Amino acid sequence: MMTTRREFLKRTAVAAAAPSALAMACAEPSVPSPVGDPIRPLVVSTWNMGLGANEAAWEVLSAGGRALDAVEAGVRVPEGDPNEMTVGLGGFPDRDGIVTLDACIMDENGRCGSVAALEGIVHPVSVARLVMERTPHVMLVGKGAQDFAVANGFEIENLLTPDAEAAWRRWLAEQGPERPPINVENHDTIGMLAIDQAGNLSGACTTSGAGMKYHGRVGDSPIIGAGLYVDNEVGGATSTGWGEAVIRAVGCFLVVELMRQGHSPAKACEMAVDRVIAKNPDWRDIQVGFLAVNRQGEVGAFCIAPGFNYALRTSEVENVMFDAPSRI
Ligand code: GLY
């Protein structure tokens, strides 16, 4: 059965769709269970950079490709963009002026791979995929991850662009904040979830992490269950924002488990944000956002503070941005 755009919007809890790709709409915090055919293929990803990433993923999905290939192709777009200063090439460095990257990927079979504190490699998500496919492990970090990447054909490059270096030097001169603000103007992570034509889910998440972090700091993005979790029987979730708070709540695993209990993606994300709030007395000073999809193709999101947005692409919804509802 063909789903109309109207039905789709109702089913995905989107209150109003914007006419242009960059205009914003709002997702409702609670929605009924979807009825009818599942929506597929579908790709959804965090922040404005999700638009370009979704297009690359959509090329794979619309050709009948696998969700795993789609999410890898999708997040490689911001990873390779020197103007995206929170992901991959051109990402903000740590306080020592070194760019270190975190990424993970998870497929429909529950297989997953991850790299953390990886230096000099533009596409950590692809290294994470090879950790999943070519090793008996889930996670490689630091020099070991870099050695593994080089052994598998990746080249070491300088990831510190002049703009990112200038930002770091300004931060040094001004003795900038230990915890930089994270929101739409200064987003931090691309997390992507996709459902392919076969109905299988995969996800990927990649970041340069908190700008001016301590050297060696690892956030939520490469931690399976924190920055990303996919269960093909239920759905998937990804997160953005202050990674320490997400790790404490094992945020994305929590979202998926709440969906397993019957909550919609929107409600599960809202409940996970409330868990983060309950566990972090400083919650008014941080941003955390969750984005989720269930295997029916119902999408939802929620965040602490206004400003978190996401991009959605399906056969019925051209790449459109939506604002996530917020607790504040
Ligand atoms: N959410 C990305 C990070 O905290 O590193």
Short mmCIF file of C-alpha atoms in Angstrom, two decimals, residues 14-252:
data_model
loop_
_atom_site.label_atom_id
_atom_site.label_comp_id
_atom_site.label_asym_id
_atom_site.label_seq_id
_atom_site.Cartn_x
_atom_site.Cartn_y
_atom_site.Cartn_z
CA VAL A 14 5.54 15.24 12.73
CA ALA A 15 3.14 18.06 13.44
CA ALA A 16 3.92 20.23 10.42
CA ALA A 17 6.34 19.80 7.56
CA ALA A 18 8.25 22.75 6.22
CA PRO A 19 8.16 23.58 2.52
CA SER A 20 11.91 23.95 2.14
CA ALA A 21 14.68 21.64 3.14
CA LEU A 22 16.11 24.04 5.69
CA ALA A 23 12.85 25.20 7.20
CA MET A 24 11.91 23.67 10.53
CA ALA A 25 8.95 21.70 11.83
CA CYS A 26 8.28 20.18 15.24
CA ALA A 27 8.00 16.58 16.36
CA GLU A 28 5.33 15.84 18.96
CA PRO A 29 6.53 14.24 22.19
CA SER A 30 4.06 11.37 22.07
CA VAL A 31 2.42 9.52 19.21
CA PRO A 32 0.13 6.54 18.67
CA SER A 33 1.53 3.29 17.34
CA PRO A 34 1.89 3.33 13.58
CA VAL A 35 -0.57 1.39 11.50
CA GLY A 36 -0.28 0.10 7.97
CA ASP A 37 2.83 -0.72 6.01
CA PRO A 38 6.24 0.04 7.47
CA ILE A 39 7.92 3.11 5.99
CA ARG A 40 11.01 2.09 4.07
CA PRO A 41 13.55 2.94 2.96
CA LEU A 42 14.22 5.77 5.38
CA VAL A 43 17.24 7.67 6.65
CA VAL A 44 17.41 10.17 9.48
CA SER A 45 20.40 11.99 10.92
CA THR A 46 21.37 14.71 13.35
CA TRP A 47 21.80 18.44 12.71
CA ASN A 48 21.86 20.43 9.47
CA MET A 49 24.84 18.44 8.23
CA GLY A 50 22.42 15.52 8.08
CA LEU A 51 20.95 16.90 4.84
CA GLY A 52 24.06 16.20 2.77
CA ALA A 53 24.71 12.97 4.63
CA ASN A 54 21.14 11.80 4.00
CA GLU A 55 21.51 12.41 0.26
CA ALA A 56 24.56 10.14 0.09
CA ALA A 57 22.76 7.50 2.15
CA TRP A 58 19.66 7.83 0.00
CA GLU A 59 21.63 7.00 -3.15
CA VAL A 60 22.42 3.64 -1.58
CA LEU A 61 18.95 3.02 -0.13
CA SER A 62 16.97 4.04 -3.22
CA ALA A 63 19.06 1.67 -5.32
CA GLY A 64 18.06 -1.19 -3.03
CA GLY A 65 21.32 -1.15 -1.08
CA ARG A 66 21.93 -2.27 2.45
CA ALA A 67 21.29 0.10 5.38
CA LEU A 68 24.82 -0.58 6.64
CA ASP A 69 26.32 0.68 3.37
CA ALA A 70 23.98 3.66 3.45
CA VAL A 71 24.94 4.87 6.92
CA GLU A 72 28.64 4.49 6.19
CA ALA A 73 28.34 6.41 2.90
CA GLY A 74 26.17 9.02 4.58
CA VAL A 75 28.33 9.99 7.52
CA ARG A 76 31.46 9.98 5.37
CA VAL A 77 30.14 13.23 3.82
CA PRO A 78 30.59 15.43 6.94
CA GLU A 79 33.69 13.44 7.89
CA GLY A 80 35.34 14.59 4.67
CA ASP A 81 34.06 18.18 4.81
CA PRO A 82 36.73 20.54 6.22
CA ASN A 83 34.01 23.09 7.01
CA GLU A 84 32.24 20.77 9.45
CA MET A 85 34.21 21.59 12.58
CA THR A 86 32.87 18.83 14.81
CA VAL A 87 33.37 15.78 12.60
CA GLY A 88 36.36 14.28 10.81
CA LEU A 89 38.65 16.51 8.74
CA GLY A 90 38.58 20.04 10.12
CA GLY A 91 37.16 18.98 13.49
CA PHE A 92 38.08 21.06 16.54
CA PRO A 93 41.25 19.75 18.20
CA ASP A 94 41.73 18.89 21.85
CA ARG A 95 43.46 21.26 24.28
CA ASP A 96 46.84 20.05 23.01
CA GLY A 97 45.94 21.03 19.45
CA ILE A 98 45.46 17.43 18.29
CA VAL A 99 42.37 16.29 16.37
CA THR A 100 41.15 12.95 17.76
CA LEU A 101 38.12 11.21 16.29
CA ASP A 102 35.50 8.80 17.66
CA ALA A 103 33.09 6.71 15.58
CA CYS A 104 31.02 3.56 15.58
CA ILE A 105 28.72 1.56 13.35
CA MET A 106 26.14 -1.18 14.02
CA ASP A 107 24.23 -3.45 11.65
CA GLU A 108 20.99 -5.40 11.58
CA ASN A 109 22.64 -8.49 13.06
CA GLY A 110 23.84 -6.68 16.17
CA ARG A 111 27.38 -6.66 14.87
CA CYS A 112 29.27 -3.49 15.72
CA GLY A 113 32.65 -1.82 15.39
CA SER A 114 34.14 1.26 16.97
CA VAL A 115 37.24 3.44 17.11
CA ALA A 116 38.12 6.10 19.66
CA ALA A 117 40.83 8.72 20.03
CA LEU A 118 41.89 8.00 16.47
CA GLU A 119 44.34 10.49 14.96
CA GLY A 120 45.11 11.33 11.34
CA ILE A 121 42.40 9.31 9.57
CA VAL A 122 39.66 11.24 7.74
CA HIS A 123 37.02 8.49 7.82
CA PRO A 124 36.89 6.84 11.25
CA VAL A 125 33.48 5.30 10.48
CA SER A 126 35.07 3.18 7.76
CA VAL A 127 37.79 2.06 10.16
CA ALA A 128 35.07 1.18 12.68
CA ARG A 129 33.35 -0.92 10.03
CA LEU A 130 36.56 -2.82 9.37
CA VAL A 131 37.05 -3.41 13.10
CA MET A 132 33.60 -5.03 12.97
CA GLU A 133 34.28 -7.03 9.82
CA ARG A 134 37.95 -7.99 10.06
CA THR A 135 38.68 -8.43 13.76
CA PRO A 136 37.16 -10.43 16.60
CA HIS A 137 36.83 -7.15 18.54
CA VAL A 138 34.36 -4.29 18.85
CA MET A 139 36.61 -1.36 19.70
CA LEU A 140 40.13 -0.17 18.92
CA VAL A 141 41.56 3.04 20.35
CA GLY A 142 44.43 5.46 19.86
CA LYS A 143 47.62 4.25 18.23
CA GLY A 144 46.28 0.71 17.91
CA ALA A 145 43.30 1.97 15.93
CA GLN A 146 45.58 4.07 13.72
CA ASP A 147 47.96 1.13 13.11
CA PHE A 148 44.97 -1.03 12.18
CA ALA A 149 43.71 1.65 9.79
CA VAL A 150 47.08 1.99 8.07
CA ALA A 151 47.42 -1.79 7.81
CA ASN A 152 44.08 -1.76 6.01
CA GLY A 153 45.05 0.87 3.47
CA PHE A 154 44.06 4.16 5.12
CA GLU A 155 46.45 7.10 4.81
CA ILE A 156 47.53 9.30 7.66
CA GLU A 157 46.68 12.95 6.96
CA ASN A 158 46.82 16.23 8.84
CA LEU A 159 43.24 16.79 10.06
CA LEU A 160 43.92 20.17 11.67
CA THR A 161 42.70 22.81 9.23
CA PRO A 162 43.75 26.48 9.51
CA ASP A 163 40.28 27.43 10.78
CA ALA A 164 40.30 24.77 13.49
CA GLU A 165 43.84 25.70 14.51
CA ALA A 166 42.85 29.37 14.72
CA ALA A 167 39.89 28.46 16.96
CA TRP A 168 42.19 26.46 19.21
CA ARG A 169 44.71 29.33 19.44
CA ARG A 170 41.91 31.74 20.35
CA TRP A 171 40.71 29.32 23.03
CA LEU A 172 44.25 29.10 24.42
CA ALA A 173 44.67 32.87 24.44
CA GLU A 174 41.30 33.47 26.06
CA GLN A 175 41.49 30.51 28.45
CA GLY A 176 38.15 29.38 27.00
CA PRO A 177 35.58 27.19 28.77
CA GLU A 178 36.33 23.58 29.70
CA ARG A 179 32.94 22.59 28.33
CA PRO A 180 32.07 24.34 25.06
CA PRO A 181 28.38 25.02 24.41
CA ILE A 182 26.76 22.47 22.10
CA ASN A 183 23.73 23.37 20.04
CA VAL A 184 22.61 24.09 16.52
CA GLU A 185 25.28 26.76 16.04
CA ASN A 186 27.96 24.49 17.44
CA HIS A 187 26.69 20.98 16.91
CA ASP A 188 28.90 18.10 17.76
CA THR A 189 28.11 14.74 16.22
CA ILE A 190 26.49 13.17 13.23
CA GLY A 191 24.40 10.19 14.18
CA MET A 192 22.51 8.42 11.40
CA LEU A 193 19.89 5.65 11.36
CA ALA A 194 18.61 3.93 8.22
CA ILE A 195 16.08 1.29 7.21
CA ASP A 196 16.62 -0.37 3.84
CA GLN A 197 14.08 -1.81 1.42
CA ALA A 198 14.42 -5.21 3.08
CA GLY A 199 13.39 -3.63 6.38
CA ASN A 200 16.80 -3.96 8.02
CA LEU A 201 18.22 -1.26 10.28
CA SER A 202 21.75 0.05 10.73
CA GLY A 203 23.30 3.09 12.36
CA ALA A 204 26.52 5.08 12.49
CA CYS A 205 27.85 7.86 14.65
CA THR A 206 31.01 9.95 14.19
CA THR A 207 32.56 13.04 15.81
CA SER A 208 35.71 14.90 16.70
CA GLY A 209 34.17 15.10 20.16
CA ALA A 210 34.02 18.04 22.49
CA GLY A 211 36.23 20.84 21.22
CA MET A 212 39.27 21.55 23.44
CA LYS A 213 38.68 18.33 25.40
CA TYR A 214 41.47 16.75 27.46
CA HIS A 215 43.78 14.71 25.28
CA GLY A 216 42.56 11.12 25.42
CA ARG A 217 38.97 12.04 26.31
CA VAL A 218 36.40 9.76 24.68
CA GLY A 219 32.74 10.77 24.48
CA ASP A 220 29.55 8.83 23.92
CA SER A 221 29.74 8.59 20.13
CA PRO A 222 31.96 5.48 19.81
CA ILE A 223 30.41 3.71 22.82
CA ILE A 224 27.87 1.12 21.69
CA GLY A 225 24.74 1.69 23.78
CA ALA A 226 25.64 5.29 24.61
CA GLY A 227 26.03 7.15 21.28
CA LEU A 228 24.36 4.49 19.13
CA TYR A 229 22.33 1.33 19.47
CA VAL A 230 20.45 -0.76 16.92
CA ASP A 231 18.23 -3.78 17.50
CA ASN A 232 16.66 -4.97 14.28
CA GLU A 233 13.61 -6.34 16.13
CA VAL A 234 12.88 -2.99 17.75
CA GLY A 235 14.62 0.04 16.23
CA GLY A 236 17.65 2.23 16.63
CA ALA A 237 18.76 5.35 18.46
CA THR A 238 21.62 7.82 18.28
CA SER A 239 22.58 10.75 20.46
CA THR A 240 24.26 14.12 20.36
CA GLY A 241 25.38 16.58 22.98
CA TRP A 242 27.46 16.34 26.14
CA GLY A 243 28.76 12.79 25.86
CA GLU A 244 29.60 12.33 29.53
CA ALA A 245 25.91 12.71 30.43
CA VAL A 246 24.85 10.27 27.71
CA ILE A 247 27.39 7.66 28.84
CA ARG A 248 26.12 7.88 32.44
CA ALA A 249 22.62 7.01 31.25
CA VAL A 250 23.73 4.49 28.57
CA GLY A 251 21.37 6.65 26.59
CA CYS A 252 20.77 4.94 23.26
#
